[in-house]
XYZ file of N, CA, C and O in Angstrom:
472
model
N -4.574 -5.032 -8.437
C -4.938 -4.024 -7.487
C -4.273 -2.743 -7.993
O -3.154 -2.823 -8.459
N -4.909 -1.592 -7.670
C -4.554 -0.337 -8.124
C -4.502 0.569 -6.781
O -5.720 0.599 -6.294
N -3.543 1.313 -6.647
C -3.696 2.346 -5.494
C -3.540 3.618 -5.978
O -2.643 3.957 -6.850
N -4.339 4.567 -5.607
C -4.423 5.977 -5.988
C -3.897 6.842 -4.733
O -4.686 6.812 -3.673
N -3.128 7.675 -5.041
C -2.729 8.582 -3.857
C -2.869 10.194 -4.426
O -2.042 10.464 -5.293
N -3.654 10.812 -3.776
C -3.907 12.285 -4.019
C -2.986 13.188 -3.300
O -2.601 12.806 -2.060
N -2.559 14.303 -3.785
C -1.791 15.243 -3.210
C -2.098 16.570 -3.648
O -2.611 16.622 -4.777
N -1.602 17.687 -2.991
C -1.679 18.985 -3.463
C -2.854 19.902 -3.001
O -3.088 21.064 -3.358
N -3.668 19.341 -2.190
C -4.769 20.032 -1.523
C -4.319 20.952 -0.451
O -3.160 21.077 -0.233
N -5.318 21.799 0.038
C -5.052 22.694 1.102
C -5.993 23.634 1.103
O -6.827 23.763 0.522
N -5.459 24.827 1.802
C -6.467 25.969 1.914
C -5.710 27.144 0.957
O -4.604 27.284 0.932
N -6.866 27.618 0.227
C -6.405 28.679 -0.590
C -7.567 29.793 -0.545
O -8.703 29.575 -0.298
N -7.085 31.043 -0.840
C -8.119 32.192 -0.858
C -8.821 32.225 -2.082
O -8.493 31.712 -3.129
N -10.040 32.707 -2.068
C -10.809 32.917 -3.501
C -10.059 33.558 -4.386
O -9.298 34.551 -4.176
N -10.079 33.077 -5.571
C -9.359 33.540 -6.705
C -7.866 32.894 -6.928
O -7.208 33.122 -7.888
N -7.692 32.188 -5.953
C -6.261 31.557 -5.946
C -6.367 30.322 -6.779
O -7.299 29.914 -7.388
N -5.194 29.607 -6.813
C -4.974 28.321 -7.624
C -4.318 27.175 -6.880
O -3.677 27.418 -5.718
N -4.808 25.965 -7.107
C -4.238 24.699 -6.533
C -4.012 23.729 -7.760
O -4.707 23.885 -8.695
N -3.053 22.855 -7.626
C -2.791 21.889 -8.544
C -2.791 20.513 -7.663
O -1.945 20.225 -6.875
N -3.674 19.698 -8.076
C -3.962 18.352 -7.447
C -3.172 17.374 -8.312
O -3.182 17.512 -9.614
N -2.572 16.319 -7.675
C -1.891 15.282 -8.383
C -2.537 14.120 -7.777
O -2.764 13.915 -6.670
N -2.556 12.934 -8.529
C -2.922 11.693 -8.330
C -1.988 10.612 -8.880
O -2.039 10.517 -10.129
N -1.354 9.998 -8.188
C -0.399 9.017 -8.689
C -0.833 7.558 -8.457
O -1.350 7.256 -7.467
N -0.965 6.772 -9.567
C -1.502 5.494 -9.536
C -0.515 4.575 -9.566
O 0.768 4.739 -10.174
N -0.485 3.498 -8.801
C 0.417 2.361 -8.719
C -0.127 0.992 -8.603
O -1.283 0.848 -8.163
N 0.489 0.061 -8.878
C 0.023 -1.297 -8.736
C 0.081 -2.073 -10.169
O 0.882 -1.682 -11.068
N -0.920 -2.770 -10.385
C -1.148 -3.675 -11.639
C -1.996 -2.768 -12.610
O -3.110 -2.907 -12.888
N -1.122 -1.975 -13.363
C -1.764 -0.890 -14.195
C -1.446 -1.324 -15.737
O -0.158 -1.473 -16.081
N -2.202 -1.561 -16.555
C -2.095 -1.849 -17.974
C -2.509 -0.617 -18.772
O -2.946 0.347 -18.181
N -2.379 -0.594 -19.997
C -2.729 0.426 -21.018
C -4.304 0.411 -20.934
O -4.947 -0.595 -20.998
N -4.743 1.727 -21.264
C -6.119 1.848 -21.744
C -6.973 2.101 -20.326
O -7.562 1.207 -19.802
N -7.086 3.387 -19.947
C -7.800 3.731 -18.791
C -8.120 5.156 -18.779
O -7.630 5.924 -19.576
N -9.276 5.332 -18.120
C -9.658 6.798 -17.875
C -9.435 7.192 -16.426
O -9.873 6.457 -15.445
N -8.957 8.437 -16.253
C -8.786 8.839 -14.786
C -9.683 10.163 -14.620
O -9.712 10.932 -15.780
N -10.195 10.405 -13.539
C -11.023 11.684 -13.297
C -10.807 12.064 -11.996
O -10.286 11.424 -11.003
N -11.435 13.331 -11.727
C -11.496 13.736 -10.488
C -13.060 14.116 -10.197
O -13.690 14.574 -10.963
N -13.411 13.633 -8.915
C -14.652 13.957 -8.333
C -14.409 14.838 -7.118
O -13.425 15.030 -6.468
N -15.576 15.446 -6.736
C -15.482 16.233 -5.481
C -16.713 16.066 -4.869
O -18.014 15.856 -5.314
N -16.826 16.202 -3.412
C -17.897 16.103 -2.468
C -17.767 17.037 -1.466
O -17.108 17.162 -0.811
N -18.728 18.097 -1.576
C -18.955 19.116 -0.531
C -19.781 18.588 0.760
O -20.628 17.741 0.554
N -19.738 19.227 1.747
C -20.327 18.738 2.903
C -21.829 18.894 2.522
O -22.320 20.054 2.244
N -22.654 17.943 2.793
C -23.999 17.999 2.757
C -24.450 17.856 1.210
O -25.717 17.888 0.992
N -23.637 17.441 0.303
C -23.902 17.367 -0.965
C -23.489 16.146 -1.629
O -22.495 15.519 -1.035
N -23.931 15.668 -2.781
C -23.683 14.439 -3.389
C -22.143 14.690 -4.126
O -21.921 15.752 -4.558
N -21.663 13.587 -4.300
C -20.305 13.583 -4.928
C -20.519 13.793 -6.426
O -21.446 13.305 -7.113
N -19.899 14.669 -6.992
C -19.958 15.150 -8.580
C -18.688 15.052 -9.144
O -17.607 15.149 -8.825
N -18.856 14.693 -10.430
C -17.818 14.643 -11.483
C -17.220 16.090 -11.653
O -18.001 17.045 -11.948
N -15.899 16.182 -11.586
C -15.337 17.437 -12.016
C -14.617 17.390 -13.395
O -14.923 18.255 -14.274
N -13.827 16.385 -13.630
C -13.162 16.281 -14.885
C -12.711 14.865 -15.234
O -12.351 14.174 -14.163
N -12.582 14.422 -16.400
C -11.965 13.272 -16.717
C -10.974 13.371 -17.940
O -10.965 14.338 -18.678
N -9.999 12.448 -17.896
C -9.181 12.398 -19.121
C -8.775 10.967 -19.281
O -8.686 10.184 -18.483
N -8.678 10.727 -20.600
C -8.216 9.326 -21.006
C -6.947 9.290 -21.514
O -6.161 10.299 -21.648
N -6.263 8.011 -21.630
C -5.111 7.865 -22.074
C -4.776 8.387 -23.539
O -3.809 9.020 -23.786
N -5.861 8.357 -24.247
C -5.826 8.915 -25.676
C -5.954 10.507 -25.609
O -5.781 11.001 -26.797
N -6.188 11.059 -24.633
C -6.243 12.526 -24.422
C -7.592 13.233 -24.431
O -7.568 14.452 -24.274
N -8.629 12.488 -24.613
C -9.960 13.048 -24.581
C -10.265 13.576 -22.960
O -9.940 12.761 -22.010
N -10.695 14.754 -23.003
C -11.127 15.228 -21.836
C -12.697 15.708 -21.670
O -13.300 15.948 -22.716
N -13.098 15.702 -20.440
C -14.452 16.220 -20.262
C -14.406 16.988 -18.846
O -13.731 16.691 -18.077
N -15.338 17.947 -18.826
C -15.464 18.871 -17.666
C -16.845 19.099 -17.210
O -17.768 19.090 -18.128
N -17.030 19.181 -15.948
C -18.228 19.677 -15.393
C -18.472 21.148 -15.913
O -17.536 21.832 -16.068
N -19.604 21.628 -16.016
C -19.879 23.117 -16.298
C -19.175 24.016 -15.387
O -18.638 25.027 -15.822
N -19.173 23.587 -14.143
C -18.684 24.537 -13.195
C -17.172 24.652 -13.346
O -16.534 25.625 -12.706
N -16.528 23.641 -14.032
C -15.150 23.518 -13.979
C -14.476 24.255 -15.315
O -13.428 24.632 -15.520
N -15.566 24.227 -16.311
C -14.949 24.694 -17.629
C -14.499 26.191 -17.618
O -15.036 27.033 -16.968
N -13.203 26.348 -18.124
C -12.755 27.710 -18.165
C -11.864 28.018 -17.002
O -11.084 28.958 -17.126
N -11.985 27.113 -16.026
C -11.129 27.404 -14.741
C -10.125 26.235 -14.515
O -9.168 26.423 -13.843
N -10.683 24.942 -14.718
C -9.945 23.861 -14.403
C -9.336 23.169 -15.553
O -9.942 23.215 -16.692
N -8.329 22.494 -15.476
C -7.506 21.799 -16.672
C -7.073 20.526 -16.047
O -6.300 20.410 -15.260
N -7.460 19.380 -16.750
C -6.960 18.016 -16.314
C -5.909 17.638 -17.365
O -6.156 17.834 -18.508
N -5.018 16.956 -16.959
C -4.007 16.391 -17.733
C -3.397 15.010 -17.238
O -3.589 14.787 -15.952
N -2.866 14.398 -18.049
C -2.446 12.888 -17.706
C -0.957 12.877 -18.189
O -0.782 12.904 -19.299
N -0.145 12.468 -17.271
C 1.066 11.980 -17.664
C 1.069 10.419 -17.573
O 1.305 9.758 -16.686
N 0.734 9.798 -18.829
C 0.385 8.427 -18.803
C 1.583 7.432 -18.622
O 1.502 6.336 -18.175
N 2.836 8.007 -19.003
C 4.057 7.171 -18.728
C 4.273 7.037 -17.164
O 4.775 6.089 -16.791
N 3.765 8.007 -16.369
C 3.908 8.047 -15.005
C 2.596 7.575 -14.308
O 2.553 7.533 -13.031
N 1.621 7.288 -15.042
C 0.196 7.009 -14.355
C -0.215 7.951 -13.395
O -0.681 7.753 -12.259
N -0.059 9.232 -13.679
C -0.397 10.373 -12.886
C -1.300 11.395 -13.522
O -0.941 11.827 -14.650
N -2.388 11.720 -12.783
C -3.320 12.637 -13.398
C -3.365 13.865 -12.537
O -3.105 13.939 -11.204
N -3.471 15.089 -13.066
C -3.415 16.381 -12.681
C -4.555 17.237 -12.719
O -5.301 16.974 -13.824
N -4.888 17.979 -11.692
C -6.009 18.836 -11.938
C -5.462 20.308 -11.600
O -5.395 20.564 -10.433
N -5.430 21.084 -12.426
C -5.038 22.442 -12.292
C -6.354 23.287 -12.121
O -7.097 23.347 -12.933
N -6.446 23.911 -11.076
C -7.625 24.611 -10.690
C -7.234 26.147 -10.349
O -6.346 26.373 -9.359
N -7.831 26.963 -11.204
C -7.643 28.226 -11.175
C -9.042 29.083 -10.761
O -9.949 28.593 -10.909
N -8.895 30.291 -10.247
C -9.970 31.122 -9.923
C -10.882 30.338 -9.055
O -12.020 30.320 -9.163
N -10.182 29.784 -7.925
C -11.019 28.990 -7.094
C -12.046 29.750 -6.328
O -11.746 30.897 -5.970
N -13.113 29.288 -6.108
C -14.319 29.966 -5.277
C -14.630 29.004 -4.172
O -14.486 27.910 -4.063
N -15.290 29.732 -3.076
C -15.852 28.869 -2.015
C -16.628 27.692 -2.356
O -16.540 26.664 -1.579
N -17.339 27.747 -3.499
C -18.167 26.556 -3.914
C -17.347 25.429 -4.310
O -17.799 24.349 -4.512
N -16.132 25.691 -4.572
C -15.059 24.651 -4.904
C -14.608 23.678 -3.764
O -14.063 22.704 -3.904
N -15.129 24.248 -2.606
C -14.503 23.590 -1.352
C -15.165 22.200 -1.386
O -16.338 21.928 -1.608
N -14.227 21.337 -0.800
C -14.804 19.911 -0.714
C -13.564 18.891 -0.697
O -12.419 19.215 -0.832
N -13.997 17.714 -0.525
C -12.984 16.558 -0.658
C -12.918 16.112 -2.093
O -13.981 15.740 -2.710
N -11.850 16.039 -2.591
C -11.550 15.681 -4.108
C -11.078 14.333 -4.160
O -10.028 13.991 -3.524
N -11.615 13.501 -4.952
C -11.267 12.258 -5.101
C -10.815 11.919 -6.437
O -11.383 12.253 -7.465
N -9.731 11.030 -6.597
C -9.206 10.626 -7.755
C -9.824 9.163 -8.100
O -9.987 8.394 -7.192
N -10.106 9.082 -9.264
C -10.774 7.712 -9.860
C -10.144 7.305 -11.102
O -9.800 8.100 -12.022
N -9.926 5.985 -11.130
C -9.516 5.268 -12.377
C -10.450 4.224 -12.834
O -10.843 3.387 -11.902
N -10.831 4.263 -14.000
C -11.550 3.231 -14.584
C -10.905 2.540 -15.517
O -10.480 3.007 -16.691
N -10.482 1.281 -15.313
C -9.559 0.630 -16.205
C -10.333 -0.122 -17.411
O -11.318 -0.740 -17.162
N -9.541 -0.108 -18.577
C -10.192 -0.873 -19.552
C -10.228 -2.433 -19.512
O -11.147 -3.104 -19.996
N -9.171 -2.863 -18.720
C -9.023 -4.325 -18.576
C -10.009 -5.024 -17.361
O -10.007 -6.054 -17.315
N -10.709 -3.915 -16.664
C -11.559 -4.339 -15.747
C -12.719 -3.179 -15.933
O -12.795 -2.481 -14.827
N -13.441 -3.334 -16.750
C -14.478 -2.352 -17.114
C -15.553 -2.261 -16.093
O -16.215 -1.191 -16.029
N -15.695 -3.324 -15.344
C -16.739 -3.301 -14.389
C -16.347 -2.849 -13.024
O -17.007 -2.769 -12.019
N -15.054 -2.368 -12.831
C -14.330 -1.991 -11.612
C -13.792 -0.679 -11.808
O -13.169 -0.138 -12.904
N -13.732 0.081 -10.660
C -13.225 1.358 -10.581
C -12.381 1.497 -9.239
O -12.690 0.875 -8.239
N -11.399 2.285 -9.182
C -10.419 2.509 -8.103
C -10.536 3.940 -7.687
O -10.711 4.747 -8.531
N -10.526 4.064 -6.350
C -10.645 5.509 -5.767
C -9.544 5.700 -4.997
O -9.084 4.759 -4.087
N -9.103 7.067 -4.776
C -8.222 7.353 -3.807
C -8.948 7.761 -2.626
O -10.242 7.742 -2.514
N -8.316 7.976 -1.644
C -8.842 8.432 -0.235
C -9.424 9.668 -0.222
O -10.309 10.077 0.808
N -9.036 10.508 -1.043
C -9.636 11.969 -1.223
C -8.711 12.914 -0.485
O -7.800 12.521 0.451
N -8.628 14.193 -0.791
C -7.945 15.202 -0.339
C -8.694 16.535 -0.298
O -9.453 16.768 -1.269
N -8.570 17.081 0.852
C -9.450 18.341 1.146
C -8.929 19.575 0.426
O -7.796 19.838 0.600
N -9.759 20.218 -0.068
C -9.567 21.606 -0.819
C -10.542 22.580 -0.108
O -11.796 22.331 -0.210
N -9.987 23.624 0.403
C -10.698 24.525 1.193
C -10.408 25.943 0.511
O -9.257 26.310 0.624
N -11.423 26.666 0.209
C -11.411 27.898 -0.535
C -12.067 28.829 0.419
O -13.371 28.843 0.504
N -11.369 29.770 1.087
C -11.915 30.633 2.124
C -10.884 31.816 2.287
O -9.691 31.684 2.233
N -11.483 32.900 2.637
C -10.702 34.019 2.868
C -10.501 34.184 4.577
O -9.748 35.018 4.877
């Protein structure tokens, strides 16, 4: 079992920045992909960014140029640096791990709220 705990959310004004963290613990082996998803009220959950242990990253179009995902693989912690936040970025952000050793399974954090408002 793997547990994911997010932190770093909160309220920020438009144009501000936040850094989300997700620490994974439990039975973790090498070879996994971690990512961030978000879900706004009344909308479907969407992918924001992913990062692999090997360093490959991907971003949603809305995140490109503003967000940066990184992985401290020795600590099994993924970060999401969010800059120039806009009201449309508001939502619950979820951390996800897809393990190579359990390819049919994924793990989710409970989510953390990010609110961008003046």
